[in-house]
C-alpha angles and dihedrals in degrees: 000000000000091000092050091050093047092048091048090052090049092050094047090051092054096042091059088083089062096052134076087253092079098065089046091053091045090050091051099042107021127250100276097041087050091052091049094051091042092052092048093051091045091053091048093051090045090053089051090052093051092048092048092047092051091052098041118105117248110246108184116224101170140350103285121233092233099183097045097093091054089063098036102040098068089059091046091052091048091055092047094046094047092043092067091063119076098341114165092194094064122100112274095018096118091123090062091053088055093050121111093249108023098169103064135141114357089356087071087068097044133345089223106051095150094052093045089051089054091048091052090047094050096041093050091051093049091054092042095048098048092191138105097251092053090049091053097040101043091031087063091057091045091053093046092051094046095047088041092062091052092046092050091051091048093052093045092053087076087066111088090220094057097084090058090049093046090051091064099034138056138212094220112061117262095002094112090048093048090049092050094244091118140006137228113252113181091183090066092049092046123180106269098070096042089049089064089068100057091040092053090046092051091050093049092045090056095045099041112013099163098080090051096058095255090116131028119260 
């Protein structure tokens, strides 16, 4: 029950950005004070989720695919790492939307690489855990990432440059490439930025192996 309540609080905090309440709060507080308060509340609710997850009993629902995260997580980390570089969907990236070729690099694959990385991370852990607490905890992150992509697209539609960007990009990975609206260019992606993902994964795997299936829950 505590985990469900903590996850609900976490979800409500993040869904504020998709409601009319956000512009009202920004108007009352200012953009940057709002972001500061929002970040603080998000960290507090995240801490509550982690605490509740650690203290929740493990109720097995299915036989967990323990090794799955080891294969999936490197790709998730690559998407997240590359998504922080030149991402037109991020807040304050209007200049990138106005650029001549807005969907470059990893954005050619999906316009939401960070969120898709989080979805891969959460989905792999749900399947690996095979228990109720993992379903609630990581399911919360999966829902936040999925709704986050839709919310980001909805907000960006107000920008007059978004239709041109959407025409050469896709929400679902590789759809724009498969439809011929974009192309895959490994030279733009390079190897240095994607390398950050596997290195970060290897470090976290060594420090905290249990969430990656290397040790039983």
